[in-house]
Amino acid sequence: MTPFPAAAVFPPLRDSLPLTDLQREVLELKRKKRAIILAHNYQCEDIQAVADYVGDSLGLAYRAAETESPTIVFCGVHFMAETAKIVNPGRKVLLPDMDAGCSLADSCPAEKLAAARAADPSLYVVAYINCSAAVKALSDVICTSGNASRIVSRVPADRPILFVPDQNLGRWVSARTGRAMRLWPGNCYAHVQFTPGALLRAKAAHPGAPVVAHPECTEAVRDMADMVCSTELMVGWCKDQRADTIIVTTEAGMIHRLRREVPGKTFVAAPTDRCSCNECKFMKMNTLHKVRDCLLNGAPEITLPEEIRSRAEIPLRRMLEWSR
Ligand code: 13P
Ligand code: SF4
């Protein structure tokens, strides 16, 4: 018997599930408070089902910048809710669980980045959106996995780039753009758990199934994928595949969105060496009960010192402009 877990298999959805009482309560509260619910693709299925918009970090940043609702309930992790606050100083931004952090954001403390900048003032800092507002405030431009190559290729050619905080995404972008970059030594604790061995076993169990992977995976895993892209681009790519089964190498919440928007296909959650379904513990801290409670209580709310917010807005707006 193999010591490794088999990949979790998600067959096509037959019918959409009826709303639960709690979901109906959340929708009613949302209407009363004139709130908008923005949810990342990695959120639980019951949260995705009540959201006004479900998407990747780039789509969520645009939606946050465009909304006119007085209250944004951000179902994602802390840096994402902060991003919504950076472009919405006058609106209330709620995060259902304030402890929903991100290992990648934590790997780049603002003081360390400030020291790196001070040591070499010629650096042009490109910050992956998975970082704190304080790190954004020290950066020249922000990027997401959906636009990173486009953003990096617009950086003035005479400036040395420091890419923070994800070395895996940075290496991928560097190879695609041909632009040498200094890479911050950070990574996503969840995506680096995918291994070539685990992916090989999933491929052997599902012969012919194409593999899509997130760029936060290691290079060895990315090299085995048919497509490497952001979570949003995965939706379109999966729709275009002729194969009826696809192996998805990212956080397993992505599969809820894929099952809803790419009907008729079976999705296989790429396993790790230890689990059959790789979930980000931070993303999963938000629950539908916490969404209901934050709508009821108007808390927990994201607040930012204005000095940091206004400085962070400059590279963030630059990204929104460069990636239009
Ligand atoms: P996307 O921008 O591709 O949705 O990725 C966000 C993220 O946190 C990946 O781990
Ligand atoms: Fe951060 Fe990784 Fe979780 Fe994304 S999946 S929020 S990068 S820890």
mmCIF file of C-alpha atoms and ligand atoms in Angstrom:
data_model
loop_
_atom_site.group_PDB
_atom_site.id
_atom_site.type_symbol
_atom_site.label_atom_id
_atom_site.label_comp_id
_atom_site.label_asym_id
_atom_site.label_seq_id
_atom_site.Cartn_x
_atom_site.Cartn_y
_atom_site.Cartn_z
ATOM 1 C CA MET A 1 0.000 0.000 0.000
ATOM 2 C CA THR A 2 1.323 3.455 -0.912
ATOM 3 C CA PRO A 3 2.192 5.715 2.049
ATOM 4 C CA PHE A 4 1.127 8.735 -0.009
ATOM 5 C CA PRO A 5 -2.428 10.142 -0.080
ATOM 6 C CA ALA A 6 -4.341 9.908 -3.354
ATOM 7 C CA ALA A 7 -5.443 13.160 -4.987
ATOM 8 C CA ALA A 8 -8.950 14.403 -4.161
ATOM 9 C CA VAL A 9 -11.205 14.163 -7.224
ATOM 10 C CA PHE A 10 -14.107 16.593 -7.811
ATOM 11 C CA PRO A 11 -16.576 15.414 -10.474
ATOM 12 C CA PRO A 12 -18.756 17.908 -12.382
ATOM 13 C CA LEU A 13 -21.423 19.684 -10.322
ATOM 14 C CA ARG A 14 -24.906 18.374 -11.054
ATOM 15 C CA ASP A 15 -27.046 21.122 -9.531
ATOM 16 C CA SER A 16 -26.156 24.233 -7.631
ATOM 17 C CA LEU A 17 -26.816 23.772 -3.929
ATOM 18 C CA PRO A 18 -29.857 25.520 -2.366
ATOM 19 C CA LEU A 19 -28.977 28.415 -0.042
ATOM 20 C CA THR A 20 -28.765 27.603 3.661
ATOM 21 C CA ASP A 21 -30.470 29.696 6.377
ATOM 22 C CA LEU A 22 -27.106 31.206 7.294
ATOM 23 C CA GLN A 23 -26.385 32.171 3.688
ATOM 24 C CA ARG A 24 -29.829 33.817 3.442
ATOM 25 C CA GLU A 25 -29.122 35.707 6.678
ATOM 26 C CA VAL A 26 -25.796 36.951 5.289
ATOM 27 C CA LEU A 27 -27.439 38.103 2.043
ATOM 28 C CA GLU A 28 -30.135 39.972 3.985
ATOM 29 C CA LEU A 29 -27.574 41.683 6.243
ATOM 30 C CA LYS A 30 -25.496 42.594 3.208
ATOM 31 C CA ARG A 31 -28.533 44.245 1.624
ATOM 32 C CA LYS A 32 -29.468 46.136 4.809
ATOM 33 C CA LYS A 33 -25.932 47.449 5.354
ATOM 34 C CA ARG A 34 -25.412 48.209 1.659
ATOM 35 C CA ALA A 35 -22.256 46.101 1.864
ATOM 36 C CA ILE A 36 -20.365 44.332 -0.894
ATOM 37 C CA ILE A 37 -18.716 40.949 -0.342
ATOM 38 C CA LEU A 38 -15.468 40.400 -2.227
ATOM 39 C CA ALA A 39 -14.064 36.888 -2.001
ATOM 40 C CA HIS A 40 -10.816 35.324 -3.142
ATOM 41 C CA ASN A 41 -10.890 32.139 -5.191
ATOM 42 C CA TYR A 42 -9.477 30.216 -2.207
ATOM 43 C CA GLN A 43 -12.403 30.937 0.122
ATOM 44 C CA CYS A 44 -14.779 28.202 1.321
ATOM 45 C CA GLU A 45 -17.556 27.232 -1.043
ATOM 46 C CA ASP A 46 -20.366 28.617 1.177
ATOM 47 C CA ILE A 47 -18.671 32.047 1.241
ATOM 48 C CA GLN A 48 -18.000 32.105 -2.510
ATOM 49 C CA ALA A 49 -21.713 31.427 -3.071
ATOM 50 C CA VAL A 50 -22.818 34.657 -1.301
ATOM 51 C CA ALA A 51 -20.074 36.927 -2.675
ATOM 52 C CA ASP A 52 -20.745 39.745 -5.154
ATOM 53 C CA TYR A 53 -17.430 39.002 -6.792
ATOM 54 C CA VAL A 54 -15.052 36.032 -6.582
ATOM 55 C CA GLY A 55 -11.649 36.399 -8.183
ATOM 56 C CA ASP A 56 -7.884 36.655 -7.993
ATOM 57 C CA SER A 57 -5.867 39.396 -6.281
ATOM 58 C CA LEU A 58 -5.850 41.561 -9.405
ATOM 59 C CA GLY A 59 -9.588 41.345 -10.050
ATOM 60 C CA LEU A 60 -10.270 41.975 -6.365
ATOM 61 C CA ALA A 61 -8.014 45.054 -6.367
ATOM 62 C CA TYR A 62 -9.920 46.480 -9.359
ATOM 63 C CA ARG A 63 -13.299 45.687 -7.799
ATOM 64 C CA ALA A 64 -12.223 47.302 -4.517
ATOM 65 C CA ALA A 65 -11.074 50.408 -6.407
ATOM 66 C CA GLU A 66 -14.402 50.673 -8.256
ATOM 67 C CA THR A 67 -16.952 49.996 -5.523
ATOM 68 C CA GLU A 68 -19.333 52.610 -4.189
ATOM 69 C CA SER A 69 -20.611 50.534 -1.277
ATOM 70 C CA PRO A 70 -19.961 52.117 2.113
ATOM 71 C CA THR A 71 -18.837 48.736 3.506
ATOM 72 C CA ILE A 72 -16.578 46.113 1.949
ATOM 73 C CA VAL A 73 -16.496 42.675 3.543
ATOM 74 C CA PHE A 74 -13.258 41.230 2.313
ATOM 75 C CA CYS A 75 -13.184 37.447 2.390
ATOM 76 C CA GLY A 76 -9.530 36.743 1.834
ATOM 77 C CA VAL A 77 -6.389 37.356 3.864
ATOM 78 C CA HIS A 78 -5.164 40.464 5.683
ATOM 79 C CA PHE A 79 -2.979 41.949 2.916
ATOM 80 C CA MET A 80 -5.928 41.733 0.487
ATOM 81 C CA ALA A 81 -8.265 43.586 2.844
ATOM 82 C CA GLU A 82 -5.516 46.161 3.437
ATOM 83 C CA THR A 83 -5.247 46.618 -0.326
ATOM 84 C CA ALA A 84 -8.974 47.377 -0.439
ATOM 85 C CA LYS A 85 -8.518 49.929 2.364
ATOM 86 C CA ILE A 86 -5.549 51.581 0.605
ATOM 87 C CA VAL A 87 -7.792 52.526 -2.317
ATOM 88 C CA ASN A 88 -10.844 53.207 -0.105
ATOM 89 C CA PRO A 89 -9.788 55.372 2.831
ATOM 90 C CA GLY A 90 -13.365 56.594 3.338
ATOM 91 C CA ARG A 91 -15.070 53.201 3.346
ATOM 92 C CA LYS A 92 -15.312 50.561 6.034
ATOM 93 C CA VAL A 93 -13.302 47.445 5.163
ATOM 94 C CA LEU A 94 -14.087 44.383 7.258
ATOM 95 C CA LEU A 95 -12.053 41.180 7.442
ATOM 96 C CA PRO A 96 -14.033 38.318 9.029
ATOM 97 C CA ASP A 97 -10.945 37.011 10.876
ATOM 98 C CA MET A 98 -8.126 39.450 11.662
ATOM 99 C CA ASP A 99 -5.696 36.542 12.109
ATOM 100 C CA ALA A 100 -6.014 35.523 8.462
ATOM 101 C CA GLY A 101 -2.417 36.353 7.529
ATOM 102 C CA CYS A 102 -0.048 35.068 4.846
ATOM 103 C CA SER A 103 3.345 33.369 5.215
ATOM 104 C CA LEU A 104 4.586 35.164 2.140
ATOM 105 C CA ALA A 105 3.667 38.610 3.460
ATOM 106 C CA ASP A 106 5.282 37.717 6.810
ATOM 107 C CA SER A 107 8.551 36.792 5.113
ATOM 108 C CA CYS A 108 9.221 40.425 4.209
ATOM 109 C CA PRO A 109 9.122 42.732 7.253
ATOM 110 C CA ALA A 110 9.100 46.445 6.328
ATOM 111 C CA GLU A 111 12.226 47.197 8.415
ATOM 112 C CA LYS A 112 14.256 44.661 6.437
ATOM 113 C CA LEU A 113 13.072 46.063 3.134
ATOM 114 C CA ALA A 114 13.856 49.607 4.312
ATOM 115 C CA ALA A 115 17.400 48.444 5.171
ATOM 116 C CA ALA A 116 17.831 46.852 1.713
ATOM 117 C CA ARG A 117 16.684 50.074 0.050
ATOM 118 C CA ALA A 118 19.006 52.180 2.197
ATOM 119 C CA ALA A 119 21.956 49.935 1.287
ATOM 120 C CA ASP A 120 21.286 50.409 -2.444
ATOM 121 C CA PRO A 121 19.192 53.475 -3.322
ATOM 122 C CA SER A 122 19.292 52.631 -7.051
ATOM 123 C CA LEU A 123 16.969 49.636 -6.492
ATOM 124 C CA TYR A 124 13.540 49.585 -8.133
ATOM 125 C CA VAL A 125 11.310 47.563 -5.809
ATOM 126 C CA VAL A 126 8.597 45.479 -7.435
ATOM 127 C CA ALA A 127 6.375 44.085 -4.681
ATOM 128 C CA TYR A 128 4.053 41.163 -5.202
ATOM 129 C CA ILE A 129 0.695 42.218 -3.760
ATOM 130 C CA ASN A 130 1.104 39.523 -1.060
ATOM 131 C CA CYS A 131 2.850 41.937 1.325
ATOM 132 C CA SER A 132 1.861 44.359 4.087
ATOM 133 C CA ALA A 133 0.762 47.954 3.488
ATOM 134 C CA ALA A 134 4.039 49.075 5.117
ATOM 135 C CA VAL A 135 6.002 47.090 2.494
ATOM 136 C CA LYS A 136 3.827 48.493 -0.295
ATOM 137 C CA ALA A 137 4.599 51.972 1.032
ATOM 138 C CA LEU A 138 8.322 51.257 0.492
ATOM 139 C CA SER A 139 7.848 49.893 -3.043
ATOM 140 C CA ASP A 140 7.904 51.450 -6.507
ATOM 141 C CA VAL A 141 5.230 49.307 -8.096
ATOM 142 C CA ILE A 142 2.994 46.410 -7.055
ATOM 143 C CA CYS A 143 2.189 43.342 -9.141
ATOM 144 C CA THR A 144 0.022 40.249 -8.856
ATOM 145 C CA SER A 145 0.545 36.817 -10.349
ATOM 146 C CA GLY A 146 -1.884 37.896 -13.101
ATOM 147 C CA ASN A 147 0.180 40.846 -14.326
ATOM 148 C CA ALA A 148 3.705 40.346 -12.936
ATOM 149 C CA SER A 149 5.433 39.896 -16.318
ATOM 150 C CA ARG A 150 3.693 42.948 -17.778
ATOM 151 C CA ILE A 151 4.619 45.088 -14.775
ATOM 152 C CA VAL A 152 8.267 43.947 -14.668
ATOM 153 C CA SER A 153 8.718 44.588 -18.382
ATOM 154 C CA ARG A 154 7.675 48.231 -17.820
ATOM 155 C CA VAL A 155 10.351 48.939 -15.209
ATOM 156 C CA PRO A 156 13.001 51.341 -16.579
ATOM 157 C CA ALA A 157 15.811 49.245 -18.099
ATOM 158 C CA ASP A 158 18.570 51.109 -16.265
ATOM 159 C CA ARG A 159 17.248 50.269 -12.784
ATOM 160 C CA PRO A 160 18.243 47.096 -10.895
ATOM 161 C CA ILE A 161 15.081 45.333 -9.694
ATOM 162 C CA LEU A 162 14.530 43.921 -6.241
ATOM 163 C CA PHE A 163 11.483 41.604 -6.383
ATOM 164 C CA VAL A 164 9.755 40.941 -3.043
ATOM 165 C CA PRO A 165 8.649 38.720 -1.349
ATOM 166 C CA ASP A 166 8.075 35.557 -3.468
ATOM 167 C CA GLN A 167 11.212 34.053 -4.910
ATOM 168 C CA ASN A 168 9.273 31.421 -6.879
ATOM 169 C CA LEU A 169 7.065 33.928 -8.659
ATOM 170 C CA GLY A 170 10.120 36.172 -9.122
ATOM 171 C CA ARG A 171 12.139 33.417 -10.788
ATOM 172 C CA TRP A 172 9.224 32.602 -13.107
ATOM 173 C CA VAL A 173 8.786 36.247 -14.100
ATOM 174 C CA SER A 174 12.515 36.690 -14.609
ATOM 175 C CA ALA A 175 12.587 33.720 -17.016
ATOM 176 C CA ARG A 176 9.546 35.026 -18.939
ATOM 177 C CA THR A 177 10.725 38.607 -19.245
ATOM 178 C CA GLY A 178 14.474 37.966 -19.548
ATOM 179 C CA ARG A 179 14.934 40.587 -16.837
ATOM 180 C CA ALA A 180 17.513 39.807 -14.137
ATOM 181 C CA MET A 181 16.160 40.549 -10.665
ATOM 182 C CA ARG A 182 17.348 40.261 -7.097
ATOM 183 C CA LEU A 183 14.864 37.960 -5.355
ATOM 184 C CA TRP A 184 13.707 38.241 -1.771
ATOM 185 C CA PRO A 185 13.977 34.821 -0.049
ATOM 186 C CA GLY A 186 10.243 34.377 0.718
ATOM 187 C CA ASN A 187 7.718 31.767 -0.310
ATOM 188 C CA CYS A 188 4.155 30.581 0.194
ATOM 189 C CA TYR A 189 4.168 27.803 2.778
ATOM 190 C CA ALA A 190 1.202 26.121 1.021
ATOM 191 C CA HIS A 191 2.387 26.201 -2.597
ATOM 192 C CA VAL A 192 5.893 24.920 -1.801
ATOM 193 C CA GLN A 193 4.292 21.749 -0.400
ATOM 194 C CA PHE A 194 3.515 20.564 -3.924
ATOM 195 C CA THR A 195 6.342 18.270 -5.018
ATOM 196 C CA PRO A 196 7.326 16.701 -8.358
ATOM 197 C CA GLY A 197 6.795 13.242 -6.798
ATOM 198 C CA ALA A 198 3.234 14.035 -5.670
ATOM 199 C CA LEU A 199 2.409 15.527 -9.060
ATOM 200 C CA LEU A 200 3.849 12.485 -10.858
ATOM 201 C CA ARG A 201 1.604 10.216 -8.810
ATOM 202 C CA ALA A 202 -1.445 12.366 -9.639
ATOM 203 C CA LYS A 203 -0.534 12.268 -13.338
ATOM 204 C CA ALA A 204 -0.129 8.487 -13.213
ATOM 205 C CA ALA A 205 -3.564 8.149 -11.586
ATOM 206 C CA HIS A 206 -5.156 10.433 -14.206
ATOM 207 C CA PRO A 207 -3.367 9.679 -17.479
ATOM 208 C CA GLY A 208 -3.654 12.414 -20.074
ATOM 209 C CA ALA A 209 -4.996 15.030 -17.634
ATOM 210 C CA PRO A 210 -3.302 18.372 -18.268
ATOM 211 C CA VAL A 211 -1.764 20.176 -15.279
ATOM 212 C CA VAL A 212 -2.229 23.826 -14.393
ATOM 213 C CA ALA A 213 -0.061 25.323 -11.627
ATOM 214 C CA HIS A 214 0.243 28.614 -9.771
ATOM 215 C CA PRO A 215 3.571 30.461 -10.164
ATOM 216 C CA GLU A 216 4.099 30.349 -6.389
ATOM 217 C CA CYS A 217 4.944 26.635 -6.841
ATOM 218 C CA THR A 218 8.617 25.687 -7.009
ATOM 219 C CA GLU A 219 10.375 25.665 -10.365
ATOM 220 C CA ALA A 220 10.548 21.836 -10.372
ATOM 221 C CA VAL A 221 6.745 21.678 -10.072
ATOM 222 C CA ARG A 222 6.124 24.500 -12.553
ATOM 223 C CA ASP A 223 8.301 22.680 -15.094
ATOM 224 C CA MET A 224 5.881 19.742 -14.987
ATOM 225 C CA ALA A 225 2.819 21.897 -15.677
ATOM 226 C CA ASP A 226 1.164 22.471 -19.054
ATOM 227 C CA MET A 227 0.203 25.960 -17.942
ATOM 228 C CA VAL A 228 1.426 28.264 -15.168
ATOM 229 C CA CYS A 229 -0.848 31.203 -14.343
ATOM 230 C CA SER A 230 -2.800 33.179 -11.769
ATOM 231 C CA THR A 231 -5.987 31.741 -10.326
ATOM 232 C CA GLU A 232 -8.144 33.937 -12.581
ATOM 233 C CA LEU A 233 -6.393 32.830 -15.759
ATOM 234 C CA MET A 234 -6.881 29.214 -14.704
ATOM 235 C CA VAL A 235 -10.622 29.580 -15.319
ATOM 236 C CA GLY A 236 -10.250 30.549 -18.979
ATOM 237 C CA TRP A 237 -7.473 28.028 -19.575
ATOM 238 C CA CYS A 238 -9.523 25.154 -18.128
ATOM 239 C CA LYS A 239 -12.505 26.157 -20.314
ATOM 240 C CA ASP A 240 -10.277 25.884 -23.399
ATOM 241 C CA GLN A 241 -9.011 22.368 -22.619
ATOM 242 C CA ARG A 242 -10.417 19.447 -24.574
ATOM 243 C CA ALA A 243 -9.526 17.016 -21.791
ATOM 244 C CA ASP A 244 -12.360 16.236 -19.408
ATOM 245 C CA THR A 245 -10.092 15.936 -16.345
ATOM 246 C CA ILE A 246 -7.613 18.613 -15.203
ATOM 247 C CA ILE A 247 -5.077 18.557 -12.365
ATOM 248 C CA VAL A 248 -5.120 21.835 -10.451
ATOM 249 C CA THR A 249 -1.905 22.684 -8.580
ATOM 250 C CA THR A 250 -2.920 25.456 -6.247
ATOM 251 C CA GLU A 251 -4.963 25.957 -3.083
ATOM 252 C CA ALA A 252 -7.947 23.629 -3.269
ATOM 253 C CA GLY A 253 -10.612 26.352 -2.827
ATOM 254 C CA MET A 254 -9.959 27.193 -6.476
ATOM 255 C CA ILE A 255 -11.842 24.072 -7.430
ATOM 256 C CA HIS A 256 -15.187 25.510 -6.202
ATOM 257 C CA ARG A 257 -14.897 28.356 -8.687
ATOM 258 C CA LEU A 258 -13.767 26.011 -11.478
ATOM 259 C CA ARG A 259 -16.655 23.603 -10.915
ATOM 260 C CA ARG A 260 -19.154 26.446 -11.117
ATOM 261 C CA GLU A 261 -17.702 28.131 -14.182
ATOM 262 C CA VAL A 262 -16.282 25.220 -16.144
ATOM 263 C CA PRO A 263 -19.153 22.723 -16.191
ATOM 264 C CA GLY A 264 -18.806 19.144 -17.316
ATOM 265 C CA LYS A 265 -15.173 18.682 -16.271
ATOM 266 C CA THR A 266 -13.611 16.725 -13.435
ATOM 267 C CA PHE A 267 -11.003 18.569 -11.383
ATOM 268 C CA VAL A 268 -8.253 16.829 -9.467
ATOM 269 C CA ALA A 269 -6.722 18.766 -6.564
ATOM 270 C CA ALA A 270 -2.972 18.203 -6.856
ATOM 271 C CA PRO A 271 -1.908 16.406 -3.667
ATOM 272 C CA THR A 272 1.208 16.983 -1.573
ATOM 273 C CA ASP A 273 3.306 14.229 -0.040
ATOM 274 C CA ARG A 274 1.142 14.507 3.090
ATOM 275 C CA CYS A 275 -2.379 15.497 2.079
ATOM 276 C CA SER A 276 -4.781 14.854 -0.743
ATOM 277 C CA CYS A 277 -6.091 18.405 -0.836
ATOM 278 C CA ASN A 278 -3.802 21.377 -0.102
ATOM 279 C CA GLU A 279 -5.566 24.200 1.748
ATOM 280 C CA CYS A 280 -4.130 27.514 2.978
ATOM 281 C CA LYS A 281 -4.759 27.618 6.724
ATOM 282 C CA PHE A 282 -5.003 31.422 6.617
ATOM 283 C CA MET A 283 -7.594 31.563 3.840
ATOM 284 C CA LYS A 284 -9.666 28.984 5.684
ATOM 285 C CA MET A 285 -9.821 31.068 8.897
ATOM 286 C CA ASN A 286 -12.768 32.961 7.420
ATOM 287 C CA THR A 287 -16.035 31.117 7.900
ATOM 288 C CA LEU A 288 -19.588 31.995 6.931
ATOM 289 C CA HIS A 289 -20.432 32.491 10.637
ATOM 290 C CA LYS A 290 -17.620 35.048 10.900
ATOM 291 C CA VAL A 291 -18.878 36.780 7.747
ATOM 292 C CA ARG A 292 -22.332 37.044 9.345
ATOM 293 C CA ASP A 293 -20.852 38.319 12.636
ATOM 294 C CA CYS A 294 -18.684 40.954 10.995
ATOM 295 C CA LEU A 295 -21.702 42.268 9.083
ATOM 296 C CA LEU A 296 -23.717 42.364 12.332
ATOM 297 C CA ASN A 297 -20.973 44.020 14.403
ATOM 298 C CA GLY A 298 -19.253 46.209 11.789
ATOM 299 C CA ALA A 299 -15.986 44.641 12.987
ATOM 300 C CA PRO A 300 -13.180 43.550 12.789
ATOM 301 C CA GLU A 301 -12.274 46.579 10.710
ATOM 302 C CA ILE A 302 -9.041 47.303 8.825
ATOM 303 C CA THR A 303 -7.418 50.589 9.822
ATOM 304 C CA LEU A 304 -4.173 52.042 8.488
ATOM 305 C CA PRO A 305 -2.047 55.030 9.496
ATOM 306 C CA GLU A 306 -2.756 57.649 6.810
ATOM 307 C CA GLU A 307 0.957 58.180 6.129
ATOM 308 C CA ILE A 308 1.400 54.496 5.219
ATOM 309 C CA ARG A 309 -1.899 54.266 3.343
ATOM 310 C CA SER A 310 -1.196 57.266 1.137
ATOM 311 C CA ARG A 311 2.365 56.118 0.373
ATOM 312 C CA ALA A 312 1.167 52.581 -0.402
ATOM 313 C CA GLU A 313 -1.503 53.927 -2.750
ATOM 314 C CA ILE A 314 1.104 55.316 -5.178
ATOM 315 C CA PRO A 315 2.658 51.963 -6.280
ATOM 316 C CA LEU A 316 -0.745 50.276 -6.134
ATOM 317 C CA ARG A 317 -2.376 52.844 -8.450
ATOM 318 C CA ARG A 318 0.692 52.566 -10.708
ATOM 319 C CA MET A 319 0.003 48.839 -11.013
ATOM 320 C CA LEU A 320 -3.685 49.395 -11.804
ATOM 321 C CA GLU A 321 -2.693 51.863 -14.514
ATOM 322 C CA TRP A 322 0.142 49.742 -16.000
ATOM 323 C CA SER A 323 -1.964 46.625 -16.224
ATOM 324 C CA ARG A 324 -5.020 48.115 -17.935
HETATM 325 P P1 13P B 1 -3.844 34.959 -7.219
HETATM 326 O O1 13P B 1 -3.579 36.422 -7.336
HETATM 327 O O2 13P B 1 -3.391 34.198 -8.407
HETATM 328 O O3 13P B 1 -5.261 34.721 -6.902
HETATM 329 O O4 13P B 1 -2.986 34.394 -5.996
HETATM 330 C C1 13P B 1 -3.151 34.858 -4.694
HETATM 331 C C2 13P B 1 -2.488 34.015 -3.697
HETATM 332 O O5 13P B 1 -2.456 34.291 -2.514
HETATM 333 C C3 13P B 1 -1.855 32.810 -4.158
HETATM 334 O O6 13P B 1 -1.404 32.093 -3.091
HETATM 335 FE FE1 SF4 B 2 -0.378 33.538 1.439
HETATM 336 FE FE2 SF4 B 2 0.125 31.185 0.344
HETATM 337 FE FE3 SF4 B 2 -2.112 31.509 1.705
HETATM 338 FE FE4 SF4 B 2 -1.780 32.712 -0.705
HETATM 339 S S1 SF4 B 2 -1.920 30.516 -0.305
HETATM 340 S S2 SF4 B 2 -2.596 33.639 1.152
HETATM 341 S S3 SF4 B 2 0.419 33.171 -0.621
HETATM 342 S S4 SF4 B 2 -0.008 31.627 2.556
#
